Each structure stands twice: as C-alpha cells, then as structure tokens.
Tab-separated table of C-alpha atoms in Angstrom:
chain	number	residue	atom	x	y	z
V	1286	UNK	CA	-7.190	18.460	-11.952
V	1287	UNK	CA	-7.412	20.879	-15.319
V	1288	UNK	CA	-5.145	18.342	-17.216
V	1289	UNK	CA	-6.930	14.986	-15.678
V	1290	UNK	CA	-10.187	16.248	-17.138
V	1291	UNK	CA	-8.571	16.210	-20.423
V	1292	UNK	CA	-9.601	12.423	-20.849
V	1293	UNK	CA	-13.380	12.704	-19.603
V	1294	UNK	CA	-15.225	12.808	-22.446
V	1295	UNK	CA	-18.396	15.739	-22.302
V	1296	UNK	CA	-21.198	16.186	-24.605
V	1297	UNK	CA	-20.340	19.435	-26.877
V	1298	UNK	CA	-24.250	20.809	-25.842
V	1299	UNK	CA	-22.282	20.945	-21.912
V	1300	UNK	CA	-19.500	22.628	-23.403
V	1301	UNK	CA	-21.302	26.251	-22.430
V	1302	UNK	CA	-23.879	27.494	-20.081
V	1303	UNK	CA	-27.164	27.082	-20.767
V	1304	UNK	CA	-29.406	30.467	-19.502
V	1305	UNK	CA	-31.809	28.362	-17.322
V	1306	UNK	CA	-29.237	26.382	-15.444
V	1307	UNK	CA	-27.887	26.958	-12.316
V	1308	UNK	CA	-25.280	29.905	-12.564
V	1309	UNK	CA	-22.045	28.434	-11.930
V	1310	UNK	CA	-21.171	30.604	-9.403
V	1311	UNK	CA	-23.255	28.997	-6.811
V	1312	UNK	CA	-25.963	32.202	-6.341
V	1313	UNK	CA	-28.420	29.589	-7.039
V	1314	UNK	CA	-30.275	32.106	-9.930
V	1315	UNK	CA	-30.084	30.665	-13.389
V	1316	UNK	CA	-27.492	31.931	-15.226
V	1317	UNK	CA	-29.372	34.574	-18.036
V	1318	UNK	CA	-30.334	36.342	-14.477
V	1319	UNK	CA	-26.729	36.457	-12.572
V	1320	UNK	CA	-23.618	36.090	-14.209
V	1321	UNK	CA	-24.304	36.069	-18.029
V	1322	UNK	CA	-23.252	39.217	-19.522
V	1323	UNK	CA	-21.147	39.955	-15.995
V	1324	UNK	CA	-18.220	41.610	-17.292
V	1325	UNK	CA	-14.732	40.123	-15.698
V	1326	UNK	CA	-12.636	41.845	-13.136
V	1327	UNK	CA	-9.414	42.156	-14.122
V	1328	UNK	CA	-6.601	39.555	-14.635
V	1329	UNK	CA	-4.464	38.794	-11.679
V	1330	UNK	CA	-0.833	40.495	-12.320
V	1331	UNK	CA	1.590	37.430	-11.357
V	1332	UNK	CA	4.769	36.546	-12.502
V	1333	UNK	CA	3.657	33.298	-10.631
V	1334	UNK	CA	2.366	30.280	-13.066
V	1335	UNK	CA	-1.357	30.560	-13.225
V	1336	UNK	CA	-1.148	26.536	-11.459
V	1337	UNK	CA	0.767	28.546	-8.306
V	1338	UNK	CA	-1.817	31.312	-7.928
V	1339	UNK	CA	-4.681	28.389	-8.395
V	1340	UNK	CA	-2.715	26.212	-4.843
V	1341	UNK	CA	-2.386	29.880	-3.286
V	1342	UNK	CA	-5.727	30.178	-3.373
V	1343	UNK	CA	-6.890	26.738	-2.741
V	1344	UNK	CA	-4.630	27.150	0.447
V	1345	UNK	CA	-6.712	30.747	1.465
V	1346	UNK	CA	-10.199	29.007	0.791
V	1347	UNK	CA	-9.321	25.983	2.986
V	1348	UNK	CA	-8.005	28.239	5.942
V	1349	UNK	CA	-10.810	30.573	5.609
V	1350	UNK	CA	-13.805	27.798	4.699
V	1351	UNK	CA	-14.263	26.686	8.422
V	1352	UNK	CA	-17.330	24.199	8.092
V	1353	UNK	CA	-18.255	21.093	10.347
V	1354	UNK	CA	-19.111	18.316	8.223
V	1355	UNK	CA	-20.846	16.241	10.539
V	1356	UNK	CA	-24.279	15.779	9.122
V	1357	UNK	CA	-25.827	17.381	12.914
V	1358	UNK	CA	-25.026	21.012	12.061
V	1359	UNK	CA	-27.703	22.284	14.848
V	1360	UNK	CA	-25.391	19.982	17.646
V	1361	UNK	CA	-21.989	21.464	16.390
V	1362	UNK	CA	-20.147	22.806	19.458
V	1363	UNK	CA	-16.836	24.297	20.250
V	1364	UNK	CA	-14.575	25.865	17.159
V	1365	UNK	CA	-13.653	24.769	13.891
V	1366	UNK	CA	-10.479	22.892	14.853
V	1367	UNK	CA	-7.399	21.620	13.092
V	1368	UNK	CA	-8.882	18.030	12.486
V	1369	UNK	CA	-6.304	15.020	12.208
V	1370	UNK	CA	-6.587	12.700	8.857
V	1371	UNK	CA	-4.818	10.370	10.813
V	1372	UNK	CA	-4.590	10.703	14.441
V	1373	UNK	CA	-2.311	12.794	15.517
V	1374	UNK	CA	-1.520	10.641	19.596
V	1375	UNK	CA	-2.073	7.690	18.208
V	1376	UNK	CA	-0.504	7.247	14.517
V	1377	UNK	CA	0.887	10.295	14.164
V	1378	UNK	CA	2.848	10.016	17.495
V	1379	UNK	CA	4.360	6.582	16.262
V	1380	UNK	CA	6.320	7.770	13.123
V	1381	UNK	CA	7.067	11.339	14.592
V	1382	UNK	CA	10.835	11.926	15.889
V	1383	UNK	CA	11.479	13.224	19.390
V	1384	UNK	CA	11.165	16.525	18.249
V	1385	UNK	CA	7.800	15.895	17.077
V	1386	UNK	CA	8.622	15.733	13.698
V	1387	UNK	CA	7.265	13.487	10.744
V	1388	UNK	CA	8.337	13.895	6.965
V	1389	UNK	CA	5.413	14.716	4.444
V	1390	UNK	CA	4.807	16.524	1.265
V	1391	UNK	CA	3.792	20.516	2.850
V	1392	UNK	CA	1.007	21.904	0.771
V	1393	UNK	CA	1.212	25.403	3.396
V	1394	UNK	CA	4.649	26.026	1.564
V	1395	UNK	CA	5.165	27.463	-1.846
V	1396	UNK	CA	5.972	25.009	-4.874
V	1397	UNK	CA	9.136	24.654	-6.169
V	1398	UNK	CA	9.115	25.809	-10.255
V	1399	UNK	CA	11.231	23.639	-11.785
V	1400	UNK	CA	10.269	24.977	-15.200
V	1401	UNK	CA	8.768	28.269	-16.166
V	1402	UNK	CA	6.967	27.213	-19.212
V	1403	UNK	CA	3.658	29.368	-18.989
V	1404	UNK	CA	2.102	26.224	-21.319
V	1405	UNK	CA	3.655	23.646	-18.845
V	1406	UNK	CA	5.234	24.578	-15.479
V	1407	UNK	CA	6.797	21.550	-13.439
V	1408	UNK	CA	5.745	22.504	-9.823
V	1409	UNK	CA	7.113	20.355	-7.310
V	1410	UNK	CA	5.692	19.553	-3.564
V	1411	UNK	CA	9.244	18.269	-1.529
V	1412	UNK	CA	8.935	16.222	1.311
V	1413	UNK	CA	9.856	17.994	4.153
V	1414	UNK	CA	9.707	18.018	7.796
V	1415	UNK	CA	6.583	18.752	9.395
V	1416	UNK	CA	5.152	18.988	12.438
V	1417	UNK	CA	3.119	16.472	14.012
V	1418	UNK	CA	0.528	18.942	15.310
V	1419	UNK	CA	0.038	20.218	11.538
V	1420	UNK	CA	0.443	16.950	9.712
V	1421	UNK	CA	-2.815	15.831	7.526
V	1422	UNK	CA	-4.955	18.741	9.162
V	1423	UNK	CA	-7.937	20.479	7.772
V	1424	UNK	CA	-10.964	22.784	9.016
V	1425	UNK	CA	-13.272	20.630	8.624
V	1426	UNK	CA	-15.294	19.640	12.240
V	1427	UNK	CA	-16.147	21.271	15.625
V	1428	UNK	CA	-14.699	20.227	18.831
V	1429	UNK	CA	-17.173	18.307	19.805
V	1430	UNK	CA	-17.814	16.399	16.532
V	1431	UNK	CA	-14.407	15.581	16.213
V	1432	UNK	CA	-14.069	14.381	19.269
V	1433	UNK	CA	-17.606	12.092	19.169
V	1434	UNK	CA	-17.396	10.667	15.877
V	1435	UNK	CA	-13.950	9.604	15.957
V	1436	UNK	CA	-12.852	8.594	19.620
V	1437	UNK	CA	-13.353	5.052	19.157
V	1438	UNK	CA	-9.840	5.178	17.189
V	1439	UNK	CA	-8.259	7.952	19.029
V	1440	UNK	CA	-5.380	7.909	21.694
V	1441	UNK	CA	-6.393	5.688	24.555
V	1442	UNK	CA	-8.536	3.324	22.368
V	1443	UNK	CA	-7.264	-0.416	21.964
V	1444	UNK	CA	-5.492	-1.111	19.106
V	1445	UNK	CA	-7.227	-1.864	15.890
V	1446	UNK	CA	-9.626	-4.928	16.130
V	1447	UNK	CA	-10.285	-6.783	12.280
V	1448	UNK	CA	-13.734	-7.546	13.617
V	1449	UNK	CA	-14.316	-4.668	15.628
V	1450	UNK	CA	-17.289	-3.192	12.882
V	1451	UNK	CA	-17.169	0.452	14.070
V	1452	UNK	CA	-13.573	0.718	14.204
V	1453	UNK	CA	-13.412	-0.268	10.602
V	1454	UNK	CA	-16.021	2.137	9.627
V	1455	UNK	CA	-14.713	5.285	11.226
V	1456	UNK	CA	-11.323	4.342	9.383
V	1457	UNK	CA	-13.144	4.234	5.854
V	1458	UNK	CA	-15.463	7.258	6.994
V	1459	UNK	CA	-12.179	9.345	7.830
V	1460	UNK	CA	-10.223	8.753	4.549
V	1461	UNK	CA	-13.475	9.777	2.641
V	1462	UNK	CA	-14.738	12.768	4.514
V	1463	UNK	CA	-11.490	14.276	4.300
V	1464	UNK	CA	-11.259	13.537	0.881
V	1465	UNK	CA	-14.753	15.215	0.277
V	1466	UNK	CA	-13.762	18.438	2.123
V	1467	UNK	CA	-10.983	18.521	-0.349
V	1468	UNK	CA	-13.379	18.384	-3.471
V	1469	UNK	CA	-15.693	20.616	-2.018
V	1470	UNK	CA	-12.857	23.888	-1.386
V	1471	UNK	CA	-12.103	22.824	-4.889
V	1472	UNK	CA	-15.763	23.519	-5.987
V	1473	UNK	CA	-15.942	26.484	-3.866
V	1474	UNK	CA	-12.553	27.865	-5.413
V	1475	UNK	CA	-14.202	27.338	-8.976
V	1476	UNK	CA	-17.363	28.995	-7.996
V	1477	UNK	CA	-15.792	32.025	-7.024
V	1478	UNK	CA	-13.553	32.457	-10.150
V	1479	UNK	CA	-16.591	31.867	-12.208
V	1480	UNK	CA	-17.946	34.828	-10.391
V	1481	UNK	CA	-15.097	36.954	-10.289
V	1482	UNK	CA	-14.328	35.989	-14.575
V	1483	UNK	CA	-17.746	34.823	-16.291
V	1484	UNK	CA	-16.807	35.251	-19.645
V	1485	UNK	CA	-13.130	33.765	-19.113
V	1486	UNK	CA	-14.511	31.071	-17.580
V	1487	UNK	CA	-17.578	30.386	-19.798
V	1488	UNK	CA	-15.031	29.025	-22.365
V	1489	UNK	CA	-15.381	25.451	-23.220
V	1490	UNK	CA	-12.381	24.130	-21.330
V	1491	UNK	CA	-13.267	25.685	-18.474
V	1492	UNK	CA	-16.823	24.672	-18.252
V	1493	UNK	CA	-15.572	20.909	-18.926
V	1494	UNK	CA	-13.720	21.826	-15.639
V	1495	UNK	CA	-16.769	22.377	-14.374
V	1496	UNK	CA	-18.966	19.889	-15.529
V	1497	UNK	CA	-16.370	17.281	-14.456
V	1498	UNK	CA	-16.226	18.849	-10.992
V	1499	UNK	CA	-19.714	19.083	-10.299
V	1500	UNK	CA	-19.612	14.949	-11.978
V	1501	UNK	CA	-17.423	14.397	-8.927
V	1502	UNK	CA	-19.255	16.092	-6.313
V	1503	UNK	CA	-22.367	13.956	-7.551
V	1504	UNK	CA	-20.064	10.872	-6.774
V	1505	UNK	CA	-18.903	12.069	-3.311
V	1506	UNK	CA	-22.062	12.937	-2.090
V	1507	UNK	CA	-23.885	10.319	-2.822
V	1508	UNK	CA	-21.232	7.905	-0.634
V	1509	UNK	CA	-21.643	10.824	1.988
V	1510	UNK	CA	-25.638	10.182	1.836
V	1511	UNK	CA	-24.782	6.979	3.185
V	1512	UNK	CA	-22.202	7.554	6.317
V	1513	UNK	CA	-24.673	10.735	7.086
V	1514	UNK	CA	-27.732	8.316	7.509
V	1515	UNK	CA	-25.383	6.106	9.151
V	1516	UNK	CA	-24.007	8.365	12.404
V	1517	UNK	CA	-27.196	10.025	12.622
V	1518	UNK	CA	-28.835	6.863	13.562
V	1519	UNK	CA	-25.371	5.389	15.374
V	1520	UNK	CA	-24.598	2.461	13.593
V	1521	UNK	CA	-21.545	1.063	11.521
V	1522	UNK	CA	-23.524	-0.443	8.806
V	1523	UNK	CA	-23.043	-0.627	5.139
V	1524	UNK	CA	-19.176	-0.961	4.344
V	1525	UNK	CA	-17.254	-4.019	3.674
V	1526	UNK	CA	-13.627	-3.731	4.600
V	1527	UNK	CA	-10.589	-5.644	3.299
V	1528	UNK	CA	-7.853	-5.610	6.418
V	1529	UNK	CA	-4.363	-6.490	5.578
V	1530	UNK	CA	-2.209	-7.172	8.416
V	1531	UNK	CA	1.150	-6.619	8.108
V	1532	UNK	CA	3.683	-8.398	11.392
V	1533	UNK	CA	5.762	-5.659	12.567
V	1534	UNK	CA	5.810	-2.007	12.554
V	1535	UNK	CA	6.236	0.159	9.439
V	1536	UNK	CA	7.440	3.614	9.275
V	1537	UNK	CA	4.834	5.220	7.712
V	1538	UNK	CA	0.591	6.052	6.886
V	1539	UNK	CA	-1.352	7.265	4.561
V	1540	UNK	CA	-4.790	7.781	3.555
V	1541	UNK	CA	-6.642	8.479	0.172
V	1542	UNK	CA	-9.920	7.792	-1.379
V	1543	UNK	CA	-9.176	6.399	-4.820
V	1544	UNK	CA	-10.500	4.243	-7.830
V	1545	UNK	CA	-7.109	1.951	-8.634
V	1546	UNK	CA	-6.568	1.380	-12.408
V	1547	UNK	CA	-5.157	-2.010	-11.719
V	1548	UNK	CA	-5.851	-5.444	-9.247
V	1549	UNK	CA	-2.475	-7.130	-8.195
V	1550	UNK	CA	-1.861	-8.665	-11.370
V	1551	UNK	CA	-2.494	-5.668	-13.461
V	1552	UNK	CA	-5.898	-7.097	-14.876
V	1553	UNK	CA	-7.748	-3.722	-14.922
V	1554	UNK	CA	-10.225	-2.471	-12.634
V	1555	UNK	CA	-13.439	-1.293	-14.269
V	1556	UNK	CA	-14.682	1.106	-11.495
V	1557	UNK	CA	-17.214	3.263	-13.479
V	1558	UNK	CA	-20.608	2.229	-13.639
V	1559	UNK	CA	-23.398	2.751	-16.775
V	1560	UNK	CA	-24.581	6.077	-15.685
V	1561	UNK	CA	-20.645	7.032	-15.585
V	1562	UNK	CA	-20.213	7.355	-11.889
V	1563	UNK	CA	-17.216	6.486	-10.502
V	1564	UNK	CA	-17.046	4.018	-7.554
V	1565	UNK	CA	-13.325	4.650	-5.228
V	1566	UNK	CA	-12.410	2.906	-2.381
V	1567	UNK	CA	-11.214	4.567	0.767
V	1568	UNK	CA	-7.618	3.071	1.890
V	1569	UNK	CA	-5.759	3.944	5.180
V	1570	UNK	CA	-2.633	2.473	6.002
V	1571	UNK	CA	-0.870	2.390	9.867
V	1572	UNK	CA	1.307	1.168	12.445
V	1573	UNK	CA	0.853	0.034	15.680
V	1574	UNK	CA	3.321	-1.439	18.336
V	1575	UNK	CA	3.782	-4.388	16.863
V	1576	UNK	CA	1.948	-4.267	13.582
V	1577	UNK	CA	0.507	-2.929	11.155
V	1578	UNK	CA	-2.683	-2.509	9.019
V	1579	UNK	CA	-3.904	-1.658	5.075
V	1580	UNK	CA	-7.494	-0.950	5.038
V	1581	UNK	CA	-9.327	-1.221	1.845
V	1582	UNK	CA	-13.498	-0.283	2.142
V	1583	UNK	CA	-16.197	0.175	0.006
V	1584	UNK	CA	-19.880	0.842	0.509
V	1585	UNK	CA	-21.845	-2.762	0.378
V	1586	UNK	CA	-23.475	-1.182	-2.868
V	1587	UNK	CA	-19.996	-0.337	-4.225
V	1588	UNK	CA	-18.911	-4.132	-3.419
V	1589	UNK	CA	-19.575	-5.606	-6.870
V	1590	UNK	CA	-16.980	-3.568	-8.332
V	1591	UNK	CA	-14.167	-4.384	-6.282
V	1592	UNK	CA	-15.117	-8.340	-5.200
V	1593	UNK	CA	-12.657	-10.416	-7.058
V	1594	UNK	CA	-9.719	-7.581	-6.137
V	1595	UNK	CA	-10.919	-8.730	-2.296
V	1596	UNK	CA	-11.030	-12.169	-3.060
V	1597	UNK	CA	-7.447	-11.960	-4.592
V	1598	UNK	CA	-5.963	-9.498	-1.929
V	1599	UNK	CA	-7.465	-12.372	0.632
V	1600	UNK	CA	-5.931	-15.023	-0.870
V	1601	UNK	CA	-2.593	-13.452	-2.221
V	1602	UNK	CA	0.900	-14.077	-0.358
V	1603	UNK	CA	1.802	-10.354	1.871
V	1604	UNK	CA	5.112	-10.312	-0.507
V	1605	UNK	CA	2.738	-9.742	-3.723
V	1606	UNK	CA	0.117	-7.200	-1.683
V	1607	UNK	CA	2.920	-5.168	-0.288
V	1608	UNK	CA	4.667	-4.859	-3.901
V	1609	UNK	CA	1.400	-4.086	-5.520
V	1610	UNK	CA	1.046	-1.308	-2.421
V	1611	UNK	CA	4.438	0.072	-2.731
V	1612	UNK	CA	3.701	1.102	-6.253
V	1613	UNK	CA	0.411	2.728	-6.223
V	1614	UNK	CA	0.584	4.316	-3.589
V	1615	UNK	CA	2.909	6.911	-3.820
V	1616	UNK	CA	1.149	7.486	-7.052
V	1617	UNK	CA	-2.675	7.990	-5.681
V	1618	UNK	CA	-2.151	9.774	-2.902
V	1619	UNK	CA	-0.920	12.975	-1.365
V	1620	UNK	CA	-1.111	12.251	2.590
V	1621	UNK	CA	1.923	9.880	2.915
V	1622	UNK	CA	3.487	10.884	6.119
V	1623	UNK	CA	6.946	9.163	6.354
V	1624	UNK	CA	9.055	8.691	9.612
V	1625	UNK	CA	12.568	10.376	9.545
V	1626	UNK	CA	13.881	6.637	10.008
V	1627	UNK	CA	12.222	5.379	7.108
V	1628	UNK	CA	12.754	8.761	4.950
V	1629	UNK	CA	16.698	8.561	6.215
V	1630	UNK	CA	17.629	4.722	5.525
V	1631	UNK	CA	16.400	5.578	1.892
V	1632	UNK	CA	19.189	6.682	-0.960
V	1633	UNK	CA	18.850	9.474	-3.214
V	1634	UNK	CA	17.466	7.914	-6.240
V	1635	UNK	CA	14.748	5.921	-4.276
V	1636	UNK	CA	13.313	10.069	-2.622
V	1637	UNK	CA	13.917	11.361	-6.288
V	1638	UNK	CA	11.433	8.623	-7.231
V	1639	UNK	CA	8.946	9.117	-4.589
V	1640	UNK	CA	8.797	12.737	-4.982
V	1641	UNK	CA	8.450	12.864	-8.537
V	1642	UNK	CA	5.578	9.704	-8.333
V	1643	UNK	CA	3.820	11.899	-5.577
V	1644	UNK	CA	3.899	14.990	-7.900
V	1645	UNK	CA	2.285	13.616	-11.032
V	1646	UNK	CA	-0.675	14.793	-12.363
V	1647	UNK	CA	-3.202	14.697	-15.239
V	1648	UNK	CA	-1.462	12.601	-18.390
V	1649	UNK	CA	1.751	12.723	-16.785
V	1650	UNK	CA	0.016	10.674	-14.014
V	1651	UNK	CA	-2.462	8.267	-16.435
V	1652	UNK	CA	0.932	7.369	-18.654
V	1653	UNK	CA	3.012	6.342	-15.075
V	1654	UNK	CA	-0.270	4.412	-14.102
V	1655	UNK	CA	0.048	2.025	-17.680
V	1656	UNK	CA	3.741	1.799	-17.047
V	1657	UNK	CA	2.886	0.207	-13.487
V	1658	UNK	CA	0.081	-2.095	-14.526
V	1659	UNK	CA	2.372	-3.204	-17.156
V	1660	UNK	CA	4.700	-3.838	-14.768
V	1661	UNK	CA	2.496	-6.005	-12.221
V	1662	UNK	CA	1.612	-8.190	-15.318
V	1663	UNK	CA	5.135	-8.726	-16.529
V	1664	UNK	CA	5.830	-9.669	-12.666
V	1665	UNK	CA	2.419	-11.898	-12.312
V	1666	UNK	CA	3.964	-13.862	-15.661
V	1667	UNK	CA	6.988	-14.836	-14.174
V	1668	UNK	CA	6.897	-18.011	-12.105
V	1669	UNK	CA	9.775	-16.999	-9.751
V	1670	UNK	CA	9.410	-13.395	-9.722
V	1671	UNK	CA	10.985	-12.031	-6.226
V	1672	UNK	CA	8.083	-9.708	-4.735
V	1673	UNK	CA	10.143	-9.083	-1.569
V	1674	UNK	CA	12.275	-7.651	-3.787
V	1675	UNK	CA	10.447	-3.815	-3.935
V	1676	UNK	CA	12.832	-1.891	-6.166
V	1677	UNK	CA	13.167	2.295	-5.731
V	1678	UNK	CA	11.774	3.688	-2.498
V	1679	UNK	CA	10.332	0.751	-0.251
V	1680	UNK	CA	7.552	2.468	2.044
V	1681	UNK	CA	7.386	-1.414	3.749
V	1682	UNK	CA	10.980	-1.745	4.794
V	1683	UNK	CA	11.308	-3.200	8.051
V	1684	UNK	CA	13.663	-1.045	9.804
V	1685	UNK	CA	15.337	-3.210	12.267
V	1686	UNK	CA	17.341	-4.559	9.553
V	1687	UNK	CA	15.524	-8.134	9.291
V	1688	UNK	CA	13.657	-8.955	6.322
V	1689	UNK	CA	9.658	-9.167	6.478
C-alpha cells in the first residue's frame, strides 16, 4: 500500500494536519485538541523490516478486531466466527485433498526476506498448504449473520443458477465485504500508529498514506451503502453481473474486488470518475461438478464504466477470456486457493511465476500491469494468435489431460 500511493497525486495543503480536522487517530476531537503536540512513544526495536512488523501487526488487529459487518448490529447473535471468503463445504471442499488440504498464499505465517535492504526489502508470501477450515477466513460476522446472509450459496444449495438474481448478488456482496473488512483493519492499524507516533506520522508521506486511505474507505463505503440498504430490506437489487461459464471443472477459486487496468484487448479501462473515486468490480471465480463459473459485478450505478468490457467479455470466444483471466489474476488478487492437483501438474518456472506475480506491489506491480496490457494488444493484433495457448502457470488447465 505505502509504495502504491506513490502515484496518487494529493494537494500539498493535505500534505499535513490541519488543527480543526478530525485527529487522525480516530478519537473523533480535532486534532489541535488530541494528538497535536502528543509526543511519540518510542521506536519499535526490530531487526525485522519495518514492512514485517507493519503484516505482524495487521495480522494482531485482524485476530483481535472481531466485528459483524452485517448492517443489523442490534440482531447479531452467536460469536464472531471464522467466516469463509469462499465456502468452505461447498468450494472449498472441491479443490481440497483428502487430507483437507488446499494450496494458498498463508498470510498467518511469517514472510520470507529475500533481501534485507532497510530502503527495499523483497518479502515473499509462498504458497503453501493450508487447511481447508482456515483457508480465506476472517472475523468478520456472527453466527447467525453468517449463516442468514449467505446460505443461499452454502453447502446443500443447488449449484449456481446464471439467472438465479440473489445467488449472483451474495457472490458480488461476498468478494466486496471481505474486501472492505480488509481496508478497514488497515485503517484501524493506521489510526493506532498515528496515536501511538503523531509527530512521525504527521510527516507528509505518511499523511498521503492517510489521505489516500481514508480516499479508499470513501469508495468502499459508499458501495457498502448500497448492499446495506439492500439486505435490510431483503432484496437482490442493484448489481449487474457478467457470468462466464467455463465446461468442466477447474482446480482452483479466487475472489478480489478490483479496478482492472486493461479490457481483453488491452484498450485501457478508465475506472475513476470526475470527483476521483474509483469504481472496482467484485470477481469470484469457482468450480462445481461439472463446471465452472467467473463472476464479474458491478453496482447498476457503476455499470457505465465497465459496459463495453461486458459487451466484449459476452461476445468474446472462452479461449481469449480465459487468457485475459490467467494473466490478471494472479496479479490482482491475494485469495487464489489452488488444488494440490493443479499446484502439482505445474513445473518450477510456471510456481516461480505465480508467486512472484502474487507478491508484487506498489510500482513493482503498476510496471508488470503495462507489460501485460502490452501483451493482450500485441496478442489482439495478431490474426492467428493461439489463446489456448496460456504460457507460464495456467490456473485453467483442465486436468484430465484433454484440452478445453
């Protein structure tokens, strides 16, 4: 996040704290009558990279930040539970091995450093095996809510139905609200180093952290505005989904909540409105028995921004969409969870290349992300350009043995 901001341009009057705005450390005084002045505690002693101590403690906040985010706080029932990103008897159980075991970048385990550089560590995430019980969980609904807002996609529902309306909803709901509770630890974890460091953290670089941050929260909760109003009343409304069907069974799923750089051809995607506000789409890919799904969704409001990627994902041969798929997505998103078949049947260089794609951040990240659209023009130029043909790690391979 602290090297993404880098490109986000800020006005140099938001470059400090201002004494009558809120203090940054979420008391909810202005800031000449909290934290200005504070004096800092005292560094952390660490031979750790600062970016290590900074996923430590994003790890504590998310254990200890129990929080149901179902907009019905007063009918919250039942514990804070372990809740599944993607279901953990329905799509977890399908890629998991007999031992109950599925293959997934572990953010519970320690980075490996790969280079001390204070200025630049290189921490890398492996993919490892995981269990299915822990894979894709956070803290982030009650029992009951858990069980009531998502059981129409649960174990011992029907498979996915294109034109079942609440089925596609909960899917896009899902990917986002997990999302959010991501952003908002992050938030959290910033509010209480502000607190604990004032003056380190009134610097300018660090309140562009912030000021981007809090830009981001504005984004997320206005989308969550909209699925609140939505369950509250118990309806579906409001999101136009994309569904991709894919005719056998892949060995893997993932969700994320991103804004793509790039439609299939590698035209860009301008996803940022006037007022600045980005506008992401929430994307969950799974198997079933005998199929499989990509499911792209918007807000109808958001729809403008993304209509002629739907019109040419509807009208584009499954060879081009799963090429296009196989390259962003290891990219955009951290919650690929990989089948030991489809991790195995991979060589070396093509899990060197995943890992390192699913590691990138910041600049490292944005340059990858130009490489890629330049890559899905060169291949949109070419009359005879073989899209079956998906070079390094294929997360589509049909594992029988038969080609798609």
């Amino acid at each position: 996040m602290y090297k993404s901001i880098q490109s986000i341009t800020i006005p140099k009057d938001q470059l400090y704290i201002h004494d009558e705005e809120c203090c940054p450390c979420g008391s909810g005084k202005h800031f000449e009558d909290c934290c200005k002045g504070k004096r800092d505690a005292g560094p952390v002693v660490s031979k750790k990279p600062p970016e290590v101590l900074i996923m430590e403690q994003m790890r504590r906040s998310l254990q200890q930040n129990k929080v149901c985010l179902h907009p019905d706080q007063a009918g919250c029932k039942g514990r804070i539970k372990e809740a599944h990103a993607l279901q953990n008897h329905k799509i977890i159980s399908m890629l998991a091995s007999e031992d109950n075991h599925v293959i997934m970048q572990d953010s519970t385990k320690q980075p490996l450093v790969l280079d001390q550089d204070p200025a630049n560590p290189i921490l890398i995430v492996p993919f490892s095996r995981v269990s299915g019980n822990k894979a894709t969980t956070q803290n982030c609904f009650c029992d009951f809510h858990d069980t009531k807002v998502f059981n129409v996609i649960e174990a011992g529902a029907p498979d996915f139905d294109p034109t079942n309306e609440e089925m596609a909803f909960v899917y896009a709901y899902k990917a986002f609200i997990f999302e959010y509770a991501k952003q908002r630890h992050l938030m959290k974890t910033m509010r209480e180093a502000f607190s604990k460091r004032p003056q380190v953290f009134s610097l300018p670089e660090q309140v562009k952290a912030y000021r981007v941050q809090s830009l981001r929260m504005n984004e997320f909760e206005r989308v969550k505005v909209h699925y609140d109003r939505e369950i509250m009343a118990g309806m579906h409304c409001g999101v136009k989904t994309v569904v991709i069907k894919i005719p056998y069974k892949i060995g893997f799923a993932n969700y994320a909540y991103v804004a793509p750089d790039f439609d299939l051809d590698g035209k860009r995607l301008d996803t940022v409105d006037d007022t600045g506000i980005m506008h992401r789409l929430s994307v969950t890919v799974f198997p079933e028995t005998n199929q499989s799904y990509i499911l792209l969704s918007c807000l109808d409001t958001e729809e403008t921004f993304y209509r002629s990627f739907f019109q040419s994902i509807r009208s584009a041969n499954l060879n081009v969409i799963l090429f296009y798929f196989n390259l962003i997505l290891p990219l955009f998103s951290e919650n690929i969870v990989l089948s030991e078949e489809l991790w195995n049947s991979q060589d070396e260089n093509g899990k060197v290349g995943l890992t390192h794609m699913a590691n990138l951040t910041g600049d490292d990240q944005l340059k990858l992300s130009q490489v890629l659209g330049m890559a899905l023009r060169n291949a949109a130029k070419q009359k005879n350009f073989d899209y079956s043909n998906r070079m390094g790690f294929d997360l589509f391979q049909k594992l029988d043995g038969n080609s798609p």
